[in-house]
mmCIF file of C-alpha atoms in Angstrom:
data_model
loop_
_atom_site.group_PDB
_atom_site.id
_atom_site.type_symbol
_atom_site.label_atom_id
_atom_site.label_comp_id
_atom_site.label_asym_id
_atom_site.label_seq_id
_atom_site.Cartn_x
_atom_site.Cartn_y
_atom_site.Cartn_z
ATOM 1 C CA MET A 109 -4.272 52.682 71.185
ATOM 2 C CA THR A 110 -1.520 55.140 70.280
ATOM 3 C CA ARG A 111 1.463 53.833 68.373
ATOM 4 C CA TYR A 112 4.638 55.914 68.229
ATOM 5 C CA VAL A 113 6.403 55.673 64.893
ATOM 6 C CA PHE A 114 10.020 56.801 65.245
ATOM 7 C CA VAL A 115 11.219 58.186 61.936
ATOM 8 C CA GLY A 116 14.992 57.966 61.800
ATOM 9 C CA ALA A 117 15.497 55.708 64.803
ATOM 10 C CA GLY A 118 19.103 56.249 65.785
ATOM 11 C CA ALA A 119 20.275 56.884 69.336
ATOM 12 C CA VAL A 120 17.325 59.006 70.489
ATOM 13 C CA GLY A 121 14.598 57.220 68.542
ATOM 14 C CA SER A 122 15.774 53.706 69.367
ATOM 15 C CA GLY A 123 16.540 54.538 72.990
ATOM 16 C CA LEU A 124 13.194 56.198 73.647
ATOM 17 C CA GLY A 125 11.351 53.626 71.564
ATOM 18 C CA GLY A 126 12.981 50.796 73.487
ATOM 19 C CA LEU A 127 12.078 52.321 76.852
ATOM 20 C CA LEU A 128 8.468 52.788 75.738
ATOM 21 C CA ALA A 129 8.217 49.283 74.285
ATOM 22 C CA ARG A 130 9.515 47.800 77.532
ATOM 23 C CA GLN A 131 6.541 49.411 79.318
ATOM 24 C CA GLY A 132 4.074 47.892 76.839
ATOM 25 C CA THR A 133 3.584 50.919 74.599
ATOM 26 C CA ASP A 134 3.152 50.197 70.891
ATOM 27 C CA VAL A 135 6.144 51.449 68.886
ATOM 28 C CA LEU A 136 7.579 51.110 65.400
ATOM 29 C CA LEU A 137 11.184 51.976 64.593
ATOM 30 C CA ALA A 138 12.031 53.193 61.102
ATOM 31 C CA ALA A 139 15.792 52.748 60.883
ATOM 32 C CA ARG A 140 18.403 52.014 58.250
ATOM 33 C CA GLY A 141 21.754 50.417 57.576
ATOM 34 C CA GLU A 142 23.621 48.180 59.978
ATOM 35 C CA HIS A 143 21.632 49.456 62.950
ATOM 36 C CA ALA A 144 18.340 48.346 61.389
ATOM 37 C CA ARG A 145 19.772 44.979 60.380
ATOM 38 C CA ALA A 146 21.210 44.358 63.832
ATOM 39 C CA MET A 147 17.924 45.190 65.577
ATOM 40 C CA ALA A 148 15.916 43.043 63.167
ATOM 41 C CA HIS A 149 18.250 40.078 63.647
ATOM 42 C CA ASP A 150 19.212 40.237 67.324
ATOM 43 C CA GLY A 151 16.729 42.678 68.877
ATOM 44 C CA LEU A 152 17.333 46.127 70.310
ATOM 45 C CA ARG A 153 19.774 46.263 73.206
ATOM 46 C CA VAL A 154 19.357 49.191 75.641
ATOM 47 C CA ARG A 155 21.898 49.775 78.399
ATOM 48 C CA CYS A 156 21.338 52.213 81.253
ATOM 49 C CA PRO A 157 23.281 52.935 84.462
ATOM 50 C CA ASP A 158 20.938 50.718 86.474
ATOM 51 C CA THR A 159 19.613 48.176 83.976
ATOM 52 C CA ALA A 160 20.090 46.578 80.588
ATOM 53 C CA PHE A 161 17.628 44.730 78.404
ATOM 54 C CA THR A 162 17.135 43.343 74.927
ATOM 55 C CA LEU A 163 13.750 43.183 73.260
ATOM 56 C CA ASP A 164 12.237 42.597 69.861
ATOM 57 C CA VAL A 165 10.659 45.705 68.399
ATOM 58 C CA PRO A 166 9.012 46.120 65.001
ATOM 59 C CA ILE A 167 11.525 47.487 62.478
ATOM 60 C CA VAL A 168 11.033 48.925 59.006
ATOM 61 C CA THR A 169 13.654 50.314 56.651
ATOM 62 C CA ALA A 170 11.417 52.321 54.291
ATOM 63 C CA PRO A 171 8.162 54.296 54.639
ATOM 64 C CA GLU A 172 6.454 52.088 52.059
ATOM 65 C CA GLN A 173 6.654 49.173 54.496
ATOM 66 C CA VAL A 174 4.375 50.935 56.998
ATOM 67 C CA ARG A 175 0.572 50.889 57.189
ATOM 68 C CA LEU A 176 -0.242 54.052 59.102
ATOM 69 C CA THR A 177 -3.485 54.431 61.036
ATOM 70 C CA VAL A 178 -5.310 57.419 62.492
ATOM 71 C CA ASP A 179 -4.005 56.481 65.959
ATOM 72 C CA ASP A 180 -0.339 56.880 65.033
ATOM 73 C CA VAL A 181 1.956 59.636 66.262
ATOM 74 C CA LEU A 182 5.108 60.252 64.247
ATOM 75 C CA VAL A 183 8.266 61.157 66.160
ATOM 76 C CA LEU A 184 11.014 62.606 63.971
ATOM 77 C CA THR A 185 14.401 61.646 65.435
ATOM 78 C CA THR A 186 16.722 62.002 62.463
ATOM 79 C CA LYS A 187 19.716 64.281 62.447
ATOM 80 C CA THR A 188 18.604 67.751 61.344
ATOM 81 C CA GLN A 189 20.419 67.513 58.008
ATOM 82 C CA GLN A 190 18.329 64.418 57.221
ATOM 83 C CA ALA A 191 14.989 65.842 58.343
ATOM 84 C CA GLU A 192 13.619 67.281 55.102
ATOM 85 C CA ALA A 193 14.196 64.127 53.069
ATOM 86 C CA ALA A 194 12.539 62.041 55.779
ATOM 87 C CA VAL A 195 9.539 64.324 56.240
ATOM 88 C CA GLU A 196 8.933 64.511 52.506
ATOM 89 C CA GLN A 197 8.899 60.701 52.288
ATOM 90 C CA TRP A 198 6.385 60.287 55.110
ATOM 91 C CA ALA A 199 4.008 63.201 54.552
ATOM 92 C CA ASP A 200 2.074 61.712 51.631
ATOM 93 C CA LEU A 201 1.694 58.158 52.926
ATOM 94 C CA PRO A 202 -1.927 56.980 53.173
ATOM 95 C CA VAL A 203 -3.510 56.776 56.612
ATOM 96 C CA TYR A 204 -6.187 54.156 57.295
ATOM 97 C CA ASP A 205 -9.184 54.417 59.608
ATOM 98 C CA GLY A 206 -10.625 51.714 61.852
ATOM 99 C CA ALA A 207 -12.625 50.239 58.988
ATOM 100 C CA GLY A 208 -9.563 49.824 56.804
ATOM 101 C CA ALA A 209 -10.406 52.683 54.447
ATOM 102 C CA VAL A 210 -7.976 55.423 53.491
ATOM 103 C CA ALA A 211 -8.849 58.473 55.587
ATOM 104 C CA GLY A 212 -6.265 60.836 54.101
ATOM 105 C CA ARG A 213 -2.554 61.594 54.018
ATOM 106 C CA ALA A 214 -0.158 61.549 56.955
ATOM 107 C CA GLY A 215 0.561 65.250 56.566
ATOM 108 C CA GLU A 216 -3.138 66.037 56.884
ATOM 109 C CA LEU A 217 -4.091 63.693 59.695
ATOM 110 C CA LEU A 218 -1.163 62.705 61.889
ATOM 111 C CA PRO A 219 0.779 64.741 64.443
ATOM 112 C CA ILE A 220 4.541 64.813 64.082
ATOM 113 C CA CYS A 221 6.871 65.534 66.997
ATOM 114 C CA THR A 222 10.219 67.023 65.986
ATOM 115 C CA ALA A 223 12.583 65.514 68.558
ATOM 116 C CA LEU A 224 15.883 66.659 67.097
ATOM 117 C CA ASN A 225 18.587 69.211 67.757
ATOM 118 C CA GLY A 226 18.524 72.726 66.380
ATOM 119 C CA VAL A 227 15.583 74.980 65.612
ATOM 120 C CA THR A 228 15.057 74.233 61.915
ATOM 121 C CA GLY A 229 13.208 70.916 62.044
ATOM 122 C CA GLU A 230 9.921 72.546 62.998
ATOM 123 C CA GLU A 231 9.845 74.807 59.933
ATOM 124 C CA ILE A 232 10.779 71.867 57.729
ATOM 125 C CA ALA A 233 7.974 69.734 59.162
ATOM 126 C CA LEU A 234 5.417 72.530 58.948
ATOM 127 C CA ARG A 235 5.845 72.649 55.169
ATOM 128 C CA TYR A 236 4.401 69.134 55.017
ATOM 129 C CA PHE A 237 2.364 68.528 58.202
ATOM 130 C CA ASP A 238 -0.606 70.381 59.685
ATOM 131 C CA ARG A 239 0.121 69.346 63.292
ATOM 132 C CA VAL A 240 3.721 69.897 64.336
ATOM 133 C CA PHE A 241 4.913 69.599 67.925
ATOM 134 C CA ALA A 242 8.367 70.906 68.769
ATOM 135 C CA VAL A 243 10.362 68.821 71.245
ATOM 136 C CA CYS A 244 13.349 70.019 73.220
ATOM 137 C CA VAL A 245 15.312 66.837 73.898
ATOM 138 C CA TRP A 246 17.367 66.244 77.007
ATOM 139 C CA PHE A 247 18.141 62.574 76.551
ATOM 140 C CA PRO A 248 21.822 61.519 76.676
ATOM 141 C CA ALA A 249 21.689 58.543 74.342
ATOM 142 C CA VAL A 250 24.667 57.089 72.491
ATOM 143 C CA LEU A 251 24.702 54.820 69.455
ATOM 144 C CA ILE A 252 28.119 53.474 68.513
ATOM 145 C CA GLU A 253 27.558 49.766 67.971
ATOM 146 C CA PRO A 254 24.684 48.776 65.635
ATOM 147 C CA GLY A 255 21.718 47.412 67.540
ATOM 148 C CA GLU A 256 22.750 48.869 70.906
ATOM 149 C CA VAL A 257 21.843 52.188 72.521
ATOM 150 C CA ILE A 258 23.364 53.508 75.734
ATOM 151 C CA VAL A 259 21.064 55.780 77.783
ATOM 152 C CA ARG A 260 23.205 57.541 80.373
ATOM 153 C CA CYS A 261 20.678 58.605 83.020
ATOM 154 C CA ALA A 262 18.857 56.983 85.940
ATOM 155 C CA PRO A 263 16.291 56.850 87.343
ATOM 156 C CA LEU A 264 15.059 59.748 85.230
ATOM 157 C CA ARG A 265 16.037 58.838 81.656
ATOM 158 C CA GLY A 266 15.224 62.072 79.891
ATOM 159 C CA ILE A 267 13.294 65.340 79.900
ATOM 160 C CA PHE A 268 11.252 66.488 76.913
ATOM 161 C CA HIS A 269 9.672 69.943 76.662
ATOM 162 C CA VAL A 270 6.889 69.631 74.091
ATOM 163 C CA GLY A 271 4.578 72.218 72.555
ATOM 164 C CA ARG A 272 2.589 72.987 69.419
ATOM 165 C CA TYR A 273 4.593 74.749 66.733
ATOM 166 C CA GLY A 274 2.513 77.372 64.968
ATOM 167 C CA VAL A 275 -0.982 78.543 65.839
ATOM 168 C CA SER A 276 -3.286 75.660 66.707
ATOM 169 C CA PRO A 277 -6.893 75.650 65.464
ATOM 170 C CA ALA A 278 -7.788 72.943 67.998
ATOM 171 C CA PRO A 279 -5.989 73.518 71.320
ATOM 172 C CA ASP A 280 -8.207 71.047 73.184
ATOM 173 C CA ASP A 281 -7.180 68.259 70.799
ATOM 174 C CA ASP A 282 -3.547 69.217 71.278
ATOM 175 C CA ALA A 283 -3.929 69.131 75.055
ATOM 176 C CA ASP A 284 -5.434 65.631 74.828
ATOM 177 C CA LEU A 285 -2.531 64.456 72.691
ATOM 178 C CA LEU A 286 0.089 65.933 74.996
ATOM 179 C CA GLY A 287 -1.669 64.431 78.002
ATOM 180 C CA GLY A 288 -1.416 60.979 76.456
ATOM 181 C CA VAL A 289 2.228 61.469 75.525
ATOM 182 C CA ARG A 290 2.972 62.630 79.037
ATOM 183 C CA ARG A 291 1.327 59.611 80.669
ATOM 184 C CA GLN A 292 2.981 57.048 78.415
ATOM 185 C CA TRP A 293 6.461 58.556 78.308
ATOM 186 C CA ASP A 294 6.501 59.187 82.052
ATOM 187 C CA LYS A 295 5.977 55.454 82.617
ATOM 188 C CA ALA A 296 9.186 54.872 80.682
ATOM 189 C CA GLY A 297 11.125 57.237 82.952
ATOM 190 C CA CYS A 298 10.973 60.153 80.515
ATOM 191 C CA ARG A 299 9.499 63.369 81.885
ATOM 192 C CA VAL A 300 7.313 65.289 79.435
ATOM 193 C CA VAL A 301 6.810 68.994 80.152
ATOM 194 C CA PRO A 302 4.071 70.670 78.056
ATOM 195 C CA ALA A 303 5.419 74.074 77.045
ATOM 196 C CA ASP A 304 3.620 76.795 75.115
ATOM 197 C CA ASP A 305 7.016 78.511 74.851
ATOM 198 C CA VAL A 306 8.827 75.389 73.678
ATOM 199 C CA MET A 307 11.031 77.266 71.190
ATOM 200 C CA ARG A 308 12.580 79.248 74.060
ATOM 201 C CA TRP A 309 13.793 75.918 75.388
ATOM 202 C CA LYS A 310 14.995 74.821 71.964
ATOM 203 C CA TYR A 311 16.989 78.016 71.418
ATOM 204 C CA ARG A 312 18.623 77.534 74.810
ATOM 205 C CA LYS A 313 19.431 73.928 73.857
ATOM 206 C CA LEU A 314 20.959 75.333 70.668
ATOM 207 C CA LEU A 315 23.376 77.347 72.812
ATOM 208 C CA THR A 316 24.255 74.205 74.759
ATOM 209 C CA ASN A 317 24.887 72.284 71.538
ATOM 210 C CA LEU A 318 27.431 74.799 70.219
ATOM 211 C CA GLY A 319 30.162 72.880 72.053
ATOM 212 C CA ASN A 320 29.316 69.599 70.315
ATOM 213 C CA VAL A 321 31.656 70.443 67.456
ATOM 214 C CA LEU A 322 34.600 70.950 69.820
ATOM 215 C CA GLN A 323 34.088 67.493 71.281
ATOM 216 C CA ALA A 324 33.820 66.020 67.787
ATOM 217 C CA LEU A 325 36.964 67.711 66.456
ATOM 218 C CA LEU A 326 39.165 67.497 69.544
ATOM 219 C CA GLY A 327 37.928 64.331 71.216
ATOM 220 C CA ASP A 328 39.162 65.660 74.560
ATOM 221 C CA THR A 329 37.984 69.233 75.161
ATOM 222 C CA SER A 330 40.288 69.844 78.139
ATOM 223 C CA GLY A 331 41.732 73.338 77.823
ATOM 224 C CA ALA A 332 39.181 74.440 75.216
ATOM 225 C CA ASP A 333 36.833 76.280 77.575
ATOM 226 C CA ASP A 334 37.778 79.621 76.075
ATOM 227 C CA LEU A 335 36.710 78.453 72.607
ATOM 228 C CA LEU A 336 33.378 77.247 73.939
ATOM 229 C CA HIS A 337 32.824 80.521 75.772
ATOM 230 C CA ALA A 338 33.705 82.476 72.619
ATOM 231 C CA ALA A 339 31.197 80.536 70.510
ATOM 232 C CA GLU A 340 28.458 80.846 73.121
ATOM 233 C CA ALA A 341 29.059 84.537 73.832
ATOM 234 C CA GLU A 342 28.943 85.270 70.115
ATOM 235 C CA ALA A 343 25.693 83.299 69.811
ATOM 236 C CA ARG A 344 24.050 84.983 72.793
ATOM 237 C CA GLY A 345 24.828 88.352 71.278
ATOM 238 C CA ILE A 346 23.383 87.367 67.922
ATOM 239 C CA LEU A 347 20.165 85.980 69.431
ATOM 240 C CA ALA A 348 19.741 89.099 71.534
ATOM 241 C CA ALA A 349 20.303 91.356 68.509
ATOM 242 C CA ALA A 350 17.772 89.327 66.520
ATOM 243 C CA GLY A 351 15.188 89.546 69.322
ATOM 244 C CA ILE A 352 15.035 85.761 69.766
ATOM 245 C CA PRO A 353 14.196 84.741 73.364
ATOM 246 C CA PHE A 354 15.637 81.736 75.161
ATOM 247 C CA THR A 355 15.365 80.394 78.685
ATOM 248 C CA ASP A 356 17.736 81.877 81.219
ATOM 249 C CA ASP A 357 20.259 80.104 83.419
ATOM 250 C CA GLY A 358 17.897 79.925 86.389
ATOM 251 C CA GLU A 359 15.099 78.285 84.419
ATOM 252 C CA GLU A 360 17.523 75.806 82.912
ATOM 253 C CA GLU A 361 19.024 74.882 86.276
ATOM 254 C CA GLU A 362 15.620 74.429 87.903
ATOM 255 C CA ALA A 363 14.299 72.278 85.057
ATOM 256 C CA ARG A 364 17.379 70.032 85.176
ATOM 257 C CA ARG A 365 17.282 69.527 88.932
ATOM 258 C CA GLY A 366 17.872 65.835 89.670
ATOM 259 C CA PHE A 367 18.818 65.099 86.058
ATOM 260 C CA SER A 368 22.412 64.500 85.030
ATOM 261 C CA PRO A 369 24.344 61.917 82.987
ATOM 262 C CA THR A 370 25.506 58.890 84.956
ATOM 263 C CA PRO A 371 28.196 56.366 83.949
ATOM 264 C CA VAL A 372 27.007 53.114 82.417
ATOM 265 C CA PRO A 373 28.836 49.936 83.552
ATOM 266 C CA GLY A 374 31.532 48.941 81.092
ATOM 267 C CA GLU A 375 31.618 52.339 79.372
ATOM 268 C CA PRO A 376 33.840 55.407 79.872
ATOM 269 C CA ASP A 377 32.544 58.063 82.244
ATOM 270 C CA ARG A 378 32.255 60.397 79.290
ATOM 271 C CA LEU A 379 30.739 59.489 75.955
ATOM 272 C CA GLY A 380 30.230 61.948 73.157
ATOM 273 C CA GLY A 381 27.075 63.609 71.930
ATOM 274 C CA SER A 382 25.387 63.319 68.554
ATOM 275 C CA THR A 383 28.029 65.266 66.589
ATOM 276 C CA TRP A 384 30.851 63.194 68.084
ATOM 277 C CA GLN A 385 28.920 60.015 67.266
ATOM 278 C CA SER A 386 28.602 61.045 63.600
ATOM 279 C CA LEU A 387 32.392 61.242 63.273
ATOM 280 C CA VAL A 388 32.911 58.025 65.239
ATOM 281 C CA ARG A 389 30.598 56.184 62.861
ATOM 282 C CA GLY A 390 31.976 57.933 59.763
ATOM 283 C CA THR A 391 28.537 58.806 58.402
ATOM 284 C CA GLY A 392 29.923 61.461 56.049
ATOM 285 C CA THR A 393 27.455 64.120 57.221
ATOM 286 C CA ILE A 394 27.187 66.210 60.364
ATOM 287 C CA GLU A 395 24.533 68.430 61.938
ATOM 288 C CA THR A 396 26.843 71.319 62.880
ATOM 289 C CA SER A 397 25.515 73.481 60.044
ATOM 290 C CA TYR A 398 22.189 73.502 61.923
ATOM 291 C CA LEU A 399 23.831 74.283 65.281
ATOM 292 C CA ASN A 400 26.806 76.627 64.968
ATOM 293 C CA GLY A 401 25.702 77.251 61.392
ATOM 294 C CA GLU A 402 22.284 78.361 62.649
ATOM 295 C CA ILE A 403 23.962 81.183 64.562
ATOM 296 C CA ALA A 404 25.818 82.201 61.406
ATOM 297 C CA LEU A 405 22.518 82.174 59.483
ATOM 298 C CA ILE A 406 20.714 84.352 62.030
ATOM 299 C CA ALA A 407 23.650 86.762 62.057
ATOM 300 C CA ARG A 408 23.609 87.141 58.287
ATOM 301 C CA ARG A 409 19.863 87.776 58.309
ATOM 302 C CA ILE A 410 20.305 90.827 60.536
ATOM 303 C CA GLY A 411 23.401 92.209 58.839
ATOM 304 C CA ARG A 412 25.923 90.889 61.319
ATOM 305 C CA SER A 413 28.517 88.136 61.326
ATOM 306 C CA ALA A 414 29.351 85.215 63.607
ATOM 307 C CA PRO A 415 32.898 84.298 62.578
ATOM 308 C CA VAL A 416 33.626 81.829 65.390
ATOM 309 C CA ASN A 417 30.508 79.731 64.830
ATOM 310 C CA ALA A 418 30.708 80.000 61.034
ATOM 311 C CA ARG A 419 34.284 78.721 61.059
ATOM 312 C CA LEU A 420 33.496 75.891 63.450
ATOM 313 C CA ALA A 421 30.649 74.787 61.173
ATOM 314 C CA ALA A 422 32.974 74.771 58.167
ATOM 315 C CA LEU A 423 35.616 72.746 60.021
ATOM 316 C CA ALA A 424 32.977 70.199 61.058
ATOM 317 C CA ARG A 425 31.774 69.808 57.463
ATOM 318 C CA ARG A 426 35.332 69.170 56.330
ATOM 319 C CA ALA A 427 35.875 66.605 59.089
ATOM 320 C CA ALA A 428 32.685 64.776 58.067
ATOM 321 C CA ARG A 429 33.602 64.789 54.367
ATOM 322 C CA GLU A 430 37.088 63.486 55.079
ATOM 323 C CA LYS A 431 35.737 60.977 57.624
ATOM 324 C CA LEU A 432 38.056 62.222 60.351
ATOM 325 C CA LYS A 433 37.671 60.705 63.801
ATOM 326 C CA PRO A 434 37.287 62.665 67.048
ATOM 327 C CA GLY A 435 40.711 63.865 68.143
ATOM 328 C CA SER A 436 42.045 64.237 64.605
ATOM 329 C CA VAL A 437 42.456 67.966 65.250
ATOM 330 C CA SER A 438 44.702 69.229 68.037
ATOM 331 C CA LEU A 439 43.782 72.141 70.251
ATOM 332 C CA ARG A 440 46.665 74.161 68.797
ATOM 333 C CA GLU A 441 45.541 73.441 65.239
ATOM 334 C CA LEU A 442 41.988 74.445 66.081
ATOM 335 C CA ARG A 443 43.140 77.697 67.640
ATOM 336 C CA ASP A 444 45.138 78.450 64.501
ATOM 337 C CA GLN A 445 42.127 77.669 62.308
ATOM 338 C CA LEU A 446 39.937 80.020 64.307
ATOM 339 C CA GLY A 447 42.474 82.803 64.049
#
């Protein structure tokens, strides 16, 4: 029976893991800090627009606490800036067969699904794992209070485009794996869409995520539409110049039909995304260098520049270092900073 091991179980990993566990699917959450301690002590609390539940789920705080088996599927749900350290820790863990003997290493035997923002996690994982599956995540989950995840959609909780990253030597095996993922995740209200062109979806999600930094810095993005449009227009031009394809507006709209965030009782109508949550929790790091900073990287590779996105990435890094909260920067100040 497949067990899903969520590596870096924050908002996405704990939310998805909780929904799967509620349907009877075997999960293991690898978490850390206050969130791990709260879940271990009081259980995982998941709140949705139409339901709320608390359940006990297996928790570990270090890879060495896990006995992996050949039936496990790893799901990487860290922030992108944490991905390489996590993957390196897990890749060389022993994997046991049904007889209790070591069958090999995790990187050799187990599939890993990279369910995180940006387009860098797949390359990171492929350095360590033979079977990498890219995941484009549409799953509005929020983690502010340790032990509690808010999932802001109903009845459809999330949409996940999933596909093999890199050339597969065994496409039939991959199809079997994706079929199982699809059946189990669908039961939890999470639609899985197998996608051979999954990176097109991830690059489009990258464009969508360029506004995360504005929400994190400003708190309230009212009146900042021009800054968002400037960052996105710059990024679209860079991707086009680099020959990198992404899904168009029509595909995106059709795929999202019937799926939109919904208020959760007792919470504001709007809650921030992953970048906003990093500043709220004062983690000291932020993923913007793999979002807006990714556009700057691609631009530099082809002899161009992306000044708007490069500057936004730098401002986000400063905010994380100084542990600023969302709203610490005014719209006027941000305009001045961007020149």
